[in-house]
C-alpha cells in the first residue's frame, strides 16, 4: 500500500495537515494507481476475489489488532467492535464477488428482422482510479461497500479516511494492499481539506460518505470535473410505534437500533413516533430497560460505547439541552459519564421545533413524539429534510406494508431497522438531503464501472445505407404502413428490400 501521510502532527486525536503536502500526496497516489490499474483490471473477477479473500481471512485472524485500534481511536467497545467491524470482511468479499461477477458482461439479443446478422454485448469497464472519502463512525465496516466493489471491479483506489479514525480505517486497505499489485491500494491521510484535494487529484470516480455540508461540496466539485460520484449523507431515521405492536419485542428492537454504535449510525433510530394509546406503556418499558444500560470506556461491564469524539459529544449535549429548554421530559439519561460516555437518553413529549427531532443528533438519544394516528407520523417523516430510513413496528404486517409505501425514504423496514446497511445485495440509499447516492447491490456498480456497448455487424449491407433516393423512400413508407397495420404495405416489404439491395450493389459497383 502507498500510504502518504502528509501529516504535520497529531493533537487532540485529530491529524493536522499541511494541505500543500497533502495535495501532492493525493496526486502522487493517483499517478501511482493509474500506472498499475490496467494490470489489476486485466485479471478476472475470480482472480481478484482470490487475492481479496486471502486478505479478508488474514483480517479475521488479526481482529484483535483492529479492535484495539477502534477502541483507541473512537472508544468503541471491543464486543461491539467484534460484531460491527471485525466479523464481516470475508462475507463481504464473497457476496461482492457474486454481484460483480454477474455484472461483468452480457450479450443482448437483437431483433433479427430489424437488425439482421448483428450481435451486441455490454461490457462493464472499470473507471480507473476511484477516490473514496470516508467518515469515522464505522471506520472499517463502513468501507466494505466501497473498497470491496471498487477493487473487485478492477479499479485502483485512493482512500481518504476520516481524520478521527486514520489508523483503524487504514488497517482495512492495508490488508488488501499486501495481496494486490503495489499501487492498486492507496491511502491519503488528512482532514476535509485533504478530502477536497483527493476529489481534484485526477480520480475517475468518487465515493463520498459523510455529512450533508461536506457531501454537497463534493457533489458540486465532481459535477464540475465531470466525474461520477456517489454521495451519501446524513440521516435522521424514525420509527413509528403502532398501538398494536408486540411491546416487548419493539422495546428490544428500538433499544438496539437506537443505541448500537452509541447511536452514531447514519441509519440509527433517532425519533420514535408513538401512538398515544400505547405511549405510556412504551415509554415506561423503554425507560426501565435503558436505565439499566451502562456506558463509559470499559468493555465487558458496559453496554453502550462512548461517543467517538469530543465534537460529537458536544452536539449530543446541545441537542438534549435544546429539547429540555423547549419542554421535553427527561425519562432517563441526559448526562455525561466518564470519558466520552453519555447515558442512553429518552426524551418524551418532543416536538418538531426541537433539534433532537429536526437535526441529526448521532448519539444515544431517542426523541419520543406522541401521535394520534399514523398519518401524523408519516407526514412528519416525509417533511424531514433527511430521507434515509424509517420503520414501522406493528403486529399487522399487511397494514404496515401499506404504510411503508407512503414513506419518502430509501430504506423502509417493518419490525426492524437499518440492518440492511450491512447486506451487500440490498441497495442502501436515501432521498432528499440524504442524497441519491446508492451503496450496495448491483445498482451501485455504475460508480465503479461504465458500460461499453460492443456491436458486430455480419450483414452484407443495410437497406437504409446511402444513397438516399426513391427506392429508400418507398421502403420507408412501406415500413410506416406496416406498423400502422396496413397489410398491403407490409406485403410489399420483401420486394422493396430486394430492390433496395440491388440498387446499393449497382451504386457501389461503380
Ligand atoms: P464529515 O462530512 O465531517 O466527514 C466525512 C469525510 O469527508 C471525512 O473523511 C472528512 O475529512 C471528509 N471531508 C470533509 N469535508 C470535505 C470536503 N469539503 N471535501 C472532501 N472531503 C471532505 O462526516 P463525519 O462526521 O466523518 O461522518 C458522520 C456523517 O456521515 C453523519 O452525518 C452520518 O449520517 C454520515 N454517514 C452517512 C452514511 C450513509 O450511508 N448515508 C453512512 C455513514 C455515515
mmCIF file of N, CA and C and ligand atoms in Angstrom, residues 132-138 142 145 160-164 190-199 208-215 217-218 231-236 264-267 270 309 311-312 360 362 386 388 428-430 434 439, ligand 1:
data_model
loop_
_atom_site.group_PDB
_atom_site.id
_atom_site.type_symbol
_atom_site.label_atom_id
_atom_site.label_comp_id
_atom_site.label_asym_id
_atom_site.label_seq_id
_atom_site.Cartn_x
_atom_site.Cartn_y
_atom_site.Cartn_z
ATOM 1 N N UNK A 132 -12.133 7.401 -2.553
ATOM 2 C CA UNK A 132 -13.139 7.046 -1.533
ATOM 3 C C UNK A 132 -12.893 7.913 -0.304
ATOM 4 N N UNK A 133 -13.884 8.721 0.043
ATOM 5 C CA UNK A 133 -13.745 9.623 1.199
ATOM 6 C C UNK A 133 -14.712 9.129 2.271
ATOM 7 N N UNK A 134 -14.164 8.821 3.445
ATOM 8 C CA UNK A 134 -14.954 8.060 4.419
ATOM 9 C C UNK A 134 -15.149 8.807 5.736
ATOM 10 N N UNK A 135 -16.248 8.492 6.423
ATOM 11 C CA UNK A 135 -16.475 9.056 7.756
ATOM 12 C C UNK A 135 -15.833 8.161 8.835
ATOM 13 N N UNK A 136 -16.045 8.518 10.090
ATOM 14 C CA UNK A 136 -15.369 7.800 11.168
ATOM 15 C C UNK A 136 -16.254 6.789 11.881
ATOM 16 N N UNK A 137 -17.577 6.835 11.671
ATOM 17 C CA UNK A 137 -18.458 6.108 12.595
ATOM 18 C C UNK A 137 -18.365 4.583 12.484
ATOM 19 N N UNK A 138 -18.152 4.052 11.277
ATOM 20 C CA UNK A 138 -17.827 2.629 11.123
ATOM 21 C C UNK A 138 -16.514 2.598 10.337
ATOM 22 N N UNK A 142 -17.722 0.323 7.417
ATOM 23 C CA UNK A 142 -18.265 1.332 6.513
ATOM 24 C C UNK A 142 -17.550 1.341 5.169
ATOM 25 N N UNK A 145 -18.520 -1.597 1.585
ATOM 26 C CA UNK A 145 -19.384 -1.381 0.420
ATOM 27 C C UNK A 145 -18.784 -0.460 -0.630
ATOM 28 N N UNK A 160 -9.377 8.140 1.466
ATOM 29 C CA UNK A 160 -9.093 9.205 2.444
ATOM 30 C C UNK A 160 -9.977 8.917 3.657
ATOM 31 N N UNK A 161 -9.389 8.310 4.706
ATOM 32 C CA UNK A 161 -10.194 8.028 5.900
ATOM 33 C C UNK A 161 -10.516 9.308 6.651
ATOM 34 N N UNK A 162 -11.401 9.179 7.624
ATOM 35 C CA UNK A 162 -11.686 10.335 8.478
ATOM 36 C C UNK A 162 -10.462 10.673 9.314
ATOM 37 N N UNK A 163 -10.311 11.947 9.578
ATOM 38 C CA UNK A 163 -9.201 12.399 10.429
ATOM 39 C C UNK A 163 -9.337 11.885 11.860
ATOM 40 N N UNK A 164 -10.549 11.404 12.225
ATOM 41 C CA UNK A 164 -10.758 10.885 13.577
ATOM 42 C C UNK A 164 -10.333 9.420 13.708
ATOM 43 N N UNK A 190 -5.703 12.707 6.174
ATOM 44 C CA UNK A 190 -5.873 14.144 6.368
ATOM 45 C C UNK A 190 -7.301 14.518 6.700
ATOM 46 N N UNK A 191 -7.535 15.810 6.790
ATOM 47 C CA UNK A 191 -8.858 16.307 7.167
ATOM 48 C C UNK A 191 -9.697 16.630 5.920
ATOM 49 N N UNK A 192 -10.709 17.486 6.100
ATOM 50 C CA UNK A 192 -11.599 17.801 4.989
ATOM 51 C C UNK A 192 -10.877 18.454 3.818
ATOM 52 N N UNK A 193 -9.879 19.284 4.132
ATOM 53 C CA UNK A 193 -9.140 19.951 3.051
ATOM 54 C C UNK A 193 -8.424 18.907 2.197
ATOM 55 N N UNK A 194 -7.942 17.862 2.838
ATOM 56 C CA UNK A 194 -7.274 16.791 2.085
ATOM 57 C C UNK A 194 -8.309 16.017 1.261
ATOM 58 N N UNK A 195 -9.500 15.834 1.852
ATOM 59 C CA UNK A 195 -10.574 15.188 1.087
ATOM 60 C C UNK A 195 -10.852 15.965 -0.195
ATOM 61 N N UNK A 196 -10.895 17.302 -0.058
ATOM 62 C CA UNK A 196 -11.145 18.143 -1.241
ATOM 63 C C UNK A 196 -10.019 17.971 -2.260
ATOM 64 N N UNK A 197 -8.790 17.810 -1.767
ATOM 65 C CA UNK A 197 -7.663 17.604 -2.689
ATOM 66 C C UNK A 197 -7.805 16.272 -3.420
ATOM 67 N N UNK A 198 -8.282 15.275 -2.719
ATOM 68 C CA UNK A 198 -8.448 13.961 -3.358
ATOM 69 C C UNK A 198 -9.448 14.083 -4.520
ATOM 70 N N UNK A 199 -10.531 14.829 -4.286
ATOM 71 C CA UNK A 199 -11.542 14.982 -5.341
ATOM 72 C C UNK A 199 -10.905 15.590 -6.597
ATOM 73 N N UNK A 208 -18.289 9.296 -1.758
ATOM 74 C CA UNK A 208 -18.200 10.085 -0.521
ATOM 75 C C UNK A 208 -19.273 9.613 0.442
ATOM 76 N N UNK A 209 -18.912 9.466 1.700
ATOM 77 C CA UNK A 209 -19.899 9.204 2.751
ATOM 78 C C UNK A 209 -19.583 10.145 3.899
ATOM 79 N N UNK A 210 -20.589 10.886 4.356
ATOM 80 C CA UNK A 210 -20.332 11.811 5.452
ATOM 81 C C UNK A 210 -21.475 12.789 5.622
ATOM 82 N N UNK A 211 -21.144 13.978 6.083
ATOM 83 C CA UNK A 211 -22.172 14.959 6.421
ATOM 84 C C UNK A 211 -22.764 15.617 5.168
ATOM 85 N N UNK A 212 -23.912 16.247 5.354
ATOM 86 C CA UNK A 212 -24.554 16.949 4.233
ATOM 87 C C UNK A 212 -23.670 18.103 3.759
ATOM 88 N N UNK A 213 -23.106 18.840 4.723
ATOM 89 C CA UNK A 213 -22.320 20.029 4.357
ATOM 90 C C UNK A 213 -21.157 19.645 3.447
ATOM 91 N N UNK A 214 -20.402 18.624 3.826
ATOM 92 C CA UNK A 214 -19.237 18.233 3.019
ATOM 93 C C UNK A 214 -19.689 17.532 1.733
ATOM 94 N N UNK A 215 -20.716 16.695 1.845
ATOM 95 C CA UNK A 215 -21.174 15.922 0.691
ATOM 96 C C UNK A 215 -21.626 16.809 -0.458
ATOM 97 N N UNK A 217 -20.559 19.769 -1.180
ATOM 98 C CA UNK A 217 -19.371 20.356 -1.848
ATOM 99 C C UNK A 217 -18.735 19.329 -2.784
ATOM 100 N N UNK A 218 -18.645 18.097 -2.304
ATOM 101 C CA UNK A 218 -18.016 17.051 -3.117
ATOM 102 C C UNK A 218 -18.839 16.811 -4.390
ATOM 103 N N UNK A 231 -22.697 10.064 -3.527
ATOM 104 C CA UNK A 231 -22.571 10.866 -2.312
ATOM 105 C C UNK A 231 -23.684 10.470 -1.350
ATOM 106 N N UNK A 232 -23.290 9.957 -0.203
ATOM 107 C CA UNK A 232 -24.293 9.540 0.787
ATOM 108 C C UNK A 232 -24.097 10.331 2.046
ATOM 109 N N UNK A 233 -25.164 10.956 2.482
ATOM 110 C CA UNK A 233 -25.012 11.913 3.583
ATOM 111 C C UNK A 233 -25.873 11.519 4.778
ATOM 112 N N UNK A 234 -26.080 12.476 5.665
ATOM 113 C CA UNK A 234 -26.670 12.184 6.965
ATOM 114 C C UNK A 234 -28.095 11.644 6.943
ATOM 115 N N UNK A 235 -28.509 11.184 8.102
ATOM 116 C CA UNK A 235 -29.862 10.662 8.248
ATOM 117 C C UNK A 235 -30.481 11.110 9.559
ATOM 118 N N UNK A 236 -31.771 10.937 9.657
ATOM 119 C CA UNK A 236 -32.488 11.208 10.903
ATOM 120 C C UNK A 236 -33.637 10.211 10.921
ATOM 121 N N UNK A 264 -24.361 6.355 16.774
ATOM 122 C CA UNK A 264 -23.601 7.059 15.728
ATOM 123 C C UNK A 264 -23.672 6.279 14.414
ATOM 124 N N UNK A 265 -24.886 6.069 13.942
ATOM 125 C CA UNK A 265 -25.097 5.372 12.673
ATOM 126 C C UNK A 265 -25.980 6.270 11.825
ATOM 127 N N UNK A 266 -25.639 6.368 10.530
ATOM 128 C CA UNK A 266 -26.481 7.198 9.663
ATOM 129 C C UNK A 266 -27.910 6.687 9.687
ATOM 130 N N UNK A 267 -28.072 5.353 9.850
ATOM 131 C CA UNK A 267 -29.406 4.764 9.816
ATOM 132 C C UNK A 267 -29.894 4.338 11.193
ATOM 133 N N UNK A 270 -33.546 7.769 15.608
ATOM 134 C CA UNK A 270 -33.341 8.952 16.451
ATOM 135 C C UNK A 270 -34.662 9.487 17.000
ATOM 136 N N UNK A 309 -15.973 11.131 19.454
ATOM 137 C CA UNK A 309 -15.053 12.263 19.567
ATOM 138 C C UNK A 309 -15.741 13.404 20.313
ATOM 139 N N UNK A 311 -16.316 16.463 19.492
ATOM 140 C CA UNK A 311 -17.293 17.238 18.720
ATOM 141 C C UNK A 311 -18.667 16.573 18.801
ATOM 142 N N UNK A 312 -18.687 15.245 18.630
ATOM 143 C CA UNK A 312 -19.965 14.536 18.635
ATOM 144 C C UNK A 312 -20.640 14.638 20.002
ATOM 145 N N UNK A 360 -29.745 15.888 12.746
ATOM 146 C CA UNK A 360 -29.081 14.631 13.093
ATOM 147 C C UNK A 360 -28.347 14.789 14.428
ATOM 148 N N UNK A 362 -26.924 11.913 16.204
ATOM 149 C CA UNK A 362 -25.797 10.982 16.118
ATOM 150 C C UNK A 362 -25.268 10.640 17.510
ATOM 151 N N UNK A 386 -34.216 14.903 5.850
ATOM 152 C CA UNK A 386 -33.466 13.669 5.613
ATOM 153 C C UNK A 386 -34.385 12.600 5.022
ATOM 154 N N UNK A 388 -33.226 8.874 4.757
ATOM 155 C CA UNK A 388 -32.525 7.584 4.685
ATOM 156 C C UNK A 388 -33.471 6.427 5.035
ATOM 157 N N UNK A 428 -28.560 0.570 -0.468
ATOM 158 C CA UNK A 428 -28.601 1.466 0.693
ATOM 159 C C UNK A 428 -28.521 2.863 0.125
ATOM 160 N N UNK A 429 -29.654 3.567 0.191
ATOM 161 C CA UNK A 429 -29.661 4.876 -0.448
ATOM 162 C C UNK A 429 -30.720 5.726 0.225
ATOM 163 N N UNK A 430 -30.792 6.978 -0.170
ATOM 164 C CA UNK A 430 -31.728 7.863 0.501
ATOM 165 C C UNK A 430 -32.507 8.719 -0.466
ATOM 166 N N UNK A 434 -30.410 13.490 2.216
ATOM 167 C CA UNK A 434 -29.513 12.350 2.470
ATOM 168 C C UNK A 434 -28.728 12.043 1.193
ATOM 169 N N UNK A 439 -25.379 2.880 -2.354
ATOM 170 C CA UNK A 439 -24.330 1.937 -1.954
ATOM 171 C C UNK A 439 -24.951 0.550 -1.967
HETATM 172 P P1 LIG B 1 -17.828 14.627 7.568
HETATM 173 O O1 LIG B 1 -18.606 15.110 6.418
HETATM 174 O O2 LIG B 1 -17.352 15.614 8.564
HETATM 175 O O3 LIG B 1 -16.525 13.853 7.057
HETATM 176 C C1 LIG B 1 -16.616 12.741 6.182
HETATM 177 C C2 LIG B 1 -15.337 12.671 5.366
HETATM 178 O O4 LIG B 1 -15.304 13.766 4.454
HETATM 179 C C3 LIG B 1 -14.073 12.803 6.207
HETATM 180 O O5 LIG B 1 -13.081 11.957 5.664
HETATM 181 C C4 LIG B 1 -13.699 14.266 6.026
HETATM 182 O O6 LIG B 1 -12.334 14.519 6.231
HETATM 183 C C5 LIG B 1 -14.103 14.492 4.586
HETATM 184 N N1 LIG B 1 -14.413 15.879 4.210
HETATM 185 C C6 LIG B 1 -14.878 16.883 4.985
HETATM 186 N N2 LIG B 1 -15.048 17.994 4.229
HETATM 187 C C7 LIG B 1 -14.711 17.678 2.969
HETATM 188 C C8 LIG B 1 -14.679 18.387 1.722
HETATM 189 N N3 LIG B 1 -15.037 19.666 1.630
HETATM 190 N N4 LIG B 1 -14.277 17.734 0.612
HETATM 191 C C9 LIG B 1 -13.927 16.412 0.659
HETATM 192 N N5 LIG B 1 -13.906 15.707 1.811
HETATM 193 C C10 LIG B 1 -14.313 16.325 2.945
HETATM 194 O O7 LIG B 1 -18.688 13.490 8.266
HETATM 195 P P2 LIG B 1 -18.324 12.622 9.558
HETATM 196 O O8 LIG B 1 -18.589 13.436 10.787
HETATM 197 O O9 LIG B 1 -16.991 11.989 9.394
HETATM 198 O O10 LIG B 1 -19.367 11.447 9.451
HETATM 199 C C11 LIG B 1 -20.643 11.487 10.043
HETATM 200 C C12 LIG B 1 -21.697 11.764 8.983
HETATM 201 O O11 LIG B 1 -21.651 10.739 7.998
HETATM 202 C C13 LIG B 1 -23.092 11.718 9.547
HETATM 203 O O12 LIG B 1 -23.847 12.766 9.008
HETATM 204 C C14 LIG B 1 -23.630 10.378 9.064
HETATM 205 O O13 LIG B 1 -25.033 10.315 8.964
HETATM 206 C C15 LIG B 1 -22.968 10.292 7.734
HETATM 207 N N6 LIG B 1 -22.954 8.920 7.245
HETATM 208 C C16 LIG B 1 -23.804 8.609 6.228
HETATM 209 C C17 LIG B 1 -23.876 7.309 5.757
HETATM 210 C C18 LIG B 1 -24.842 6.942 4.664
HETATM 211 O O14 LIG B 1 -24.773 5.815 4.177
HETATM 212 N N7 LIG B 1 -25.747 7.808 4.251
HETATM 213 C C19 LIG B 1 -23.042 6.323 6.316
HETATM 214 C C20 LIG B 1 -22.179 6.681 7.348
HETATM 215 C C21 LIG B 1 -22.141 7.995 7.803
#
